[in-house]
Coordinates of C-alpha atoms in Angstrom, one line a residue:
M1 CA -25.3 39.3 -0.6
E2 CA -23.5 36.4 -2.4
K3 CA -23.8 33.0 -1.0
E4 CA -20.5 31.3 -0.1
I5 CA -20.0 28.3 -2.4
K6 CA -18.1 25.5 -0.8
E7 CA -16.2 22.9 -2.9
T8 CA -17.4 19.4 -2.0
I9 CA -15.0 16.4 -2.2
P10 CA -16.6 13.2 -3.5
Q11 CA -16.5 10.5 -1.0
H12 CA -15.9 6.8 -2.0
Y13 CA -17.0 4.0 0.5
Y14 CA -17.6 0.4 0.2
T15 CA -21.1 -0.8 0.9
E16 CA -21.6 -2.8 4.1
K17 CA -21.9 -6.0 2.0
E18 CA -18.7 -5.2 0.1
A19 CA -16.8 -4.3 3.3
N20 CA -17.8 -7.6 4.9
K21 CA -16.7 -9.6 1.8
L22 CA -13.4 -7.8 1.7
S23 CA -12.8 -8.3 5.4
T24 CA -13.5 -12.0 5.1
Y25 CA -11.2 -12.1 2.1
I26 CA -8.3 -10.4 3.9
E27 CA -8.7 -12.9 6.8
Q28 CA -8.5 -15.7 4.4
Q29 CA -5.4 -14.4 2.8
Y30 CA -3.5 -13.0 5.8
G31 CA -5.0 -14.4 9.0
E32 CA -7.3 -13.1 11.7
A33 CA -6.9 -9.5 12.6
D34 CA -5.8 -8.3 16.0
F35 CA -7.4 -5.0 15.5
V36 CA -8.3 -2.4 13.0
G37 CA -6.9 1.1 13.1
H38 CA -9.8 3.2 12.1
E39 CA -9.3 6.5 10.3
L40 CA -10.6 9.4 12.3
V41 CA -10.8 12.0 9.4
S42 CA -11.9 10.7 6.0
P43 CA -12.3 13.5 3.4
D44 CA -12.5 11.2 0.3
I45 CA -12.1 7.4 1.2
H46 CA -12.2 5.8 4.6
C47 CA -8.8 4.1 4.8
D48 CA -8.6 1.8 7.8
I49 CA -5.6 -0.3 8.5
V50 CA -6.2 -4.0 9.3
V51 CA -3.5 -5.4 11.6
I52 CA -2.8 -9.1 11.6
P53 CA -0.4 -10.0 14.5
P54 CA 2.7 -12.2 14.2
T55 CA 2.2 -16.0 14.5
E56 CA 4.7 -18.8 15.1
E57 CA 4.6 -19.7 11.4
Q58 CA 4.9 -16.0 10.3
P59 CA 6.6 -13.9 13.1
F60 CA 5.8 -10.5 11.7
Y61 CA 3.0 -8.1 11.4
K62 CA 0.9 -7.9 8.3
L63 CA -0.9 -4.6 7.7
V64 CA -3.6 -4.2 4.9
T65 CA -5.5 -1.1 3.9
M66 CA -9.3 -1.4 3.8
G67 CA -11.0 1.4 2.0
A68 CA -8.6 2.4 -0.8
G69 CA -10.3 0.1 -3.3
A70 CA -13.7 1.9 -2.9
Y71 CA -12.2 4.5 -5.3
K72 CA -12.3 3.5 -9.0
M73 CA -8.9 4.6 -10.5
N74 CA -8.7 6.3 -13.8
I75 CA -7.2 3.5 -15.9
P76 CA -6.2 4.3 -19.5
K77 CA -8.7 2.8 -22.0
E78 CA -6.1 0.7 -23.6
L79 CA -5.2 -0.9 -20.3
K80 CA -8.6 -1.5 -18.8
S81 CA -8.7 -5.1 -19.8
D82 CA -5.4 -5.8 -18.2
V83 CA -5.3 -3.6 -15.0
C84 CA -7.6 -3.8 -12.0
D85 CA -9.1 -0.3 -11.4
R86 CA -9.3 -0.8 -7.6
A87 CA -6.6 -1.6 -5.1
E88 CA -5.7 -2.1 -1.5
Y89 CA -2.1 -2.1 -0.1
V90 CA 0.0 -4.4 2.1
I91 CA 3.2 -4.1 4.2
F92 CA 4.9 -6.4 6.6
L93 CA 6.6 -5.2 9.7
P94 CA 9.0 -6.9 12.2
Q95 CA 7.3 -8.4 15.2
N96 CA 9.1 -6.0 17.5
W97 CA 7.7 -3.0 15.7
D98 CA 5.8 -0.7 18.1
I99 CA 2.6 -0.8 16.0
K100 CA 0.6 1.6 18.1
S101 CA 3.1 4.3 18.5
D102 CA 2.4 7.7 16.9
K103 CA 6.1 8.6 16.7
E104 CA 7.1 9.3 13.1
E105 CA 9.9 6.7 13.4
D106 CA 7.2 4.0 14.0
Y107 CA 4.3 5.5 12.2
W108 CA 5.9 6.2 8.7
P109 CA 5.0 2.8 7.2
I110 CA 1.3 3.5 8.0
R111 CA 1.6 7.1 6.6
M112 CA 3.1 5.5 3.5
M113 CA 0.1 3.3 3.0
K114 CA -2.2 6.3 3.4
I115 CA -0.2 8.4 0.9
V116 CA -0.3 5.6 -1.7
A117 CA -4.0 4.9 -1.1
R118 CA -4.9 8.6 -1.8
L119 CA -2.5 9.3 -4.7
P120 CA -4.9 8.1 -7.5
I121 CA -7.6 10.3 -6.0
D122 CA -5.4 13.4 -5.5
L123 CA -3.9 13.1 -9.1
D124 CA -7.0 11.6 -10.8
D125 CA -4.5 8.8 -11.9
W126 CA -3.8 5.1 -11.3
L127 CA -1.4 2.7 -9.7
C128 CA -0.3 -0.7 -10.7
Y129 CA 2.4 -3.3 -10.3
S130 CA 5.9 -1.7 -11.0
H131 CA 4.9 1.9 -10.2
T132 CA 6.9 4.0 -7.8
V133 CA 5.7 6.6 -5.5
N134 CA 7.7 9.5 -3.9
L135 CA 6.8 9.7 -0.2
T136 CA 8.2 13.2 0.6
E137 CA 8.0 16.3 -1.5
D138 CA 11.7 17.2 -1.3
G139 CA 13.1 13.6 -1.5
S140 CA 14.1 13.6 2.1
P141 CA 13.9 10.4 4.2
V142 CA 10.5 9.4 5.6
A143 CA 11.8 9.4 9.2
Q144 CA 15.1 9.9 11.1
N145 CA 15.5 6.2 11.6
T146 CA 15.8 5.3 7.9
K147 CA 16.9 6.7 4.6
F148 CA 13.9 5.3 2.7
N149 CA 12.1 8.1 0.7
S150 CA 9.9 6.3 -1.8
C151 CA 8.3 2.8 -2.6
V152 CA 7.5 0.5 -5.4
L153 CA 4.4 -1.6 -5.9
L154 CA 4.8 -5.3 -6.0
P155 CA 2.3 -8.2 -6.1
A156 CA 1.0 -8.8 -2.7
I157 CA 2.1 -12.1 -1.0
G158 CA -0.4 -14.0 1.2
K159 CA 0.2 -16.2 4.3
D160 CA 0.6 -19.2 1.9
G161 CA 3.5 -17.4 0.1
Q162 CA 1.6 -17.1 -3.1
I163 CA 0.6 -13.9 -4.8
V164 CA -2.9 -12.7 -3.7
K165 CA -5.5 -12.8 -6.4
P166 CA -8.0 -9.9 -6.7
A167 CA -11.0 -10.0 -4.3
K168 CA -14.5 -10.2 -6.0
L169 CA -16.9 -8.0 -4.3
G170 CA -20.1 -8.4 -6.4
F171 CA -22.0 -9.7 -9.3
L172 CA -21.1 -6.7 -11.5
G173 CA -17.4 -7.6 -11.9
K174 CA -16.1 -5.3 -9.2
K175 CA -12.7 -6.5 -8.1
V176 CA -9.9 -5.2 -5.8
N177 CA -6.3 -6.1 -6.3
F178 CA -3.6 -6.1 -3.6
Y179 CA -0.1 -4.6 -3.9
Q180 CA 2.8 -5.0 -1.6
L181 CA 4.5 -1.7 -0.8
Y182 CA 8.3 -2.0 -0.9
P183 CA 10.3 1.0 0.5
L184 CA 13.1 2.3 -1.7
Y185 CA 16.2 4.5 -1.2
Q186 CA 16.8 7.4 -3.6
E187 CA 19.4 5.7 -5.4
E188 CA 17.2 2.6 -6.2
L189 CA 14.4 5.0 -7.3
D190 CA 16.8 6.8 -9.6
F191 CA 18.0 3.4 -11.0
K192 CA 14.5 2.4 -11.7
I193 CA 13.5 5.6 -13.5
E194 CA 16.7 5.7 -15.6
N195 CA 16.7 2.0 -16.5
S196 CA 13.5 0.0 -15.9
F197 CA 11.5 -1.8 -13.2
D198 CA 12.7 -5.2 -14.5
K199 CA 16.4 -4.1 -14.2
L200 CA 15.7 -3.0 -10.7
I201 CA 14.3 -6.3 -9.8
D202 CA 17.2 -8.0 -11.4
T203 CA 19.5 -5.9 -9.2
F204 CA 17.7 -7.0 -6.1
G205 CA 17.7 -10.6 -7.2
D206 CA 16.4 -13.2 -4.8
K207 CA 16.9 -10.8 -2.0
I208 CA 13.6 -8.9 -2.6
T209 CA 11.5 -11.9 -1.7
D210 CA 13.5 -12.4 1.5
S211 CA 13.2 -8.7 2.5
L212 CA 9.4 -8.0 2.1
I213 CA 9.4 -7.5 5.9
I214 CA 10.4 -3.8 6.2
D215 CA 14.0 -3.5 7.5
I216 CA 14.9 0.2 8.1
N217 CA 18.6 -0.7 7.7
R218 CA 18.5 -3.1 4.8
K219 CA 21.2 -2.9 2.1
N220 CA 21.0 -0.3 -0.6
F221 CA 21.3 -2.2 -3.8
C222 CA 22.0 0.7 -6.0
K223 CA 24.4 2.7 -3.8

């Protein structure tokens, strides 16, 4: 009788020391966490969501993945000296967002983070600043309360308003970069693909820095 051969999926986790360093770095860059949304099922990476609550100075939630960077992305050889091969992802949510709700209208930003976090693993590929990600297979909106269906990666912004530098996790040069996930409409995604990332940013103008907090009804700049 032939033995059943089960395919095993490689798992990529931070060491305890690396996780502690990263947790401290996230606190330095974004503030003290209110709680951590621990992932219950982790087939490849353990992608938790660190939730930093609104403050008087910054009245919005800051959510940061913790676990995506344990996976080393498959960066093309010619770009390895310029692109960090590990990444964590950031979003900002309004202070009135129901952060603990499991309704899709409330949960889709977290689902977006997890989709992006696992994309390099699923496709044996890589992500970087300016890359876009389709969040639904058929291009439909992510939820009934918004028409967003994709996102673009931007440099992550910390509590001081500056771009967050990569976190150094060890003596062997292991670094983890941070990217801000900015939801897009289909027309904005099409414009970026047909033109360029730079032209998309030019279309947003200064509005993009003012709208890093996710607004489900924000203006469509390419409609």
